[in-house]
XYZ file of C-alpha atoms in Angstrom:
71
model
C -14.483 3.649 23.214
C -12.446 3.902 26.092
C -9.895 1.242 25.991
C -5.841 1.087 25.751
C -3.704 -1.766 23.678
C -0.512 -3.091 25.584
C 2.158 -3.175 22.941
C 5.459 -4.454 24.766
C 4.598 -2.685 27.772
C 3.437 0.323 26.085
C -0.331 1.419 26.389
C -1.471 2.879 23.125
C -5.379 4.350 22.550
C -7.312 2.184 20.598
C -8.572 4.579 18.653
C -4.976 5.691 17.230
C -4.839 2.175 16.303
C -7.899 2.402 14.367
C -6.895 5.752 12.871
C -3.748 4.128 11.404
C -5.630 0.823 10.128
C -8.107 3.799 8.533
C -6.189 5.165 6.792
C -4.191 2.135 5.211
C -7.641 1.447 4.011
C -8.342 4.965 2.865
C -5.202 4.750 0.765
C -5.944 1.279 -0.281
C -8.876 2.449 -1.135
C -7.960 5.546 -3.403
C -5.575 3.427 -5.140
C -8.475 1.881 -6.547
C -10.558 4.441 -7.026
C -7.784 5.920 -9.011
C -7.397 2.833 -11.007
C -11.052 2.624 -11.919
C -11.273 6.163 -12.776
C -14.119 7.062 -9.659
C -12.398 10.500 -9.035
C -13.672 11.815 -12.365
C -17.716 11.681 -10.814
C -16.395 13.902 -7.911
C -15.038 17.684 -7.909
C -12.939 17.725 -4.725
C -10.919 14.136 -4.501
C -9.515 15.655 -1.035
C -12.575 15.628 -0.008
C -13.837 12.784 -0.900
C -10.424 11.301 0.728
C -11.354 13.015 3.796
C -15.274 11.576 3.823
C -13.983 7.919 3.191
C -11.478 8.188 6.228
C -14.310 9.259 8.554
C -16.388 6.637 7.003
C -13.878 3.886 7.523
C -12.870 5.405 11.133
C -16.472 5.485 12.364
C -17.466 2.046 10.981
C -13.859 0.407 12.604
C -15.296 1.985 15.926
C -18.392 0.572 15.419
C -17.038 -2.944 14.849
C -14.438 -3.514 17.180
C -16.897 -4.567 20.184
C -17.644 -7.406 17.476
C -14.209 -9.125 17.100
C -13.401 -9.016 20.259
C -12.154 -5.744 21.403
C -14.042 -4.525 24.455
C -12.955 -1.296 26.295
């Protein structure tokens, strides 16, 4: 993944782009894992944080050729 996003004139990496929209998920996320009570199952929750981000990361990489984004 090699491309750039114009933003008013400003060329940001699309992968800091991603980073930000995984980790709004992440959080969205752990909100509801919170609310369900998932982080009882699990003995490090920061760690489990830190999993789901990579998750979410790799799989928004993944995608992005798919709605449109093409380096």
């Amino acid at each position: 993944m090699t491309g750039e996003i114009s933003i008013d004139g400003v060329f940001v990496p699309t992968l800091l782009l991603l980073g930000i929209l995984a980790m709004l998920l992440t959080m969205a996320l752990a909100r509801l894992f919170n609310a369900f009570g998932l982080y009882r199952f699990v003995a490090y929750r920061a760690l489990v944080d830190l999993c789901l981000f990579i998750l979410l990361l790799g799989l928004l990489a993944w995608a992005t050729p798919s709605i449109g984004f093409h380096p």
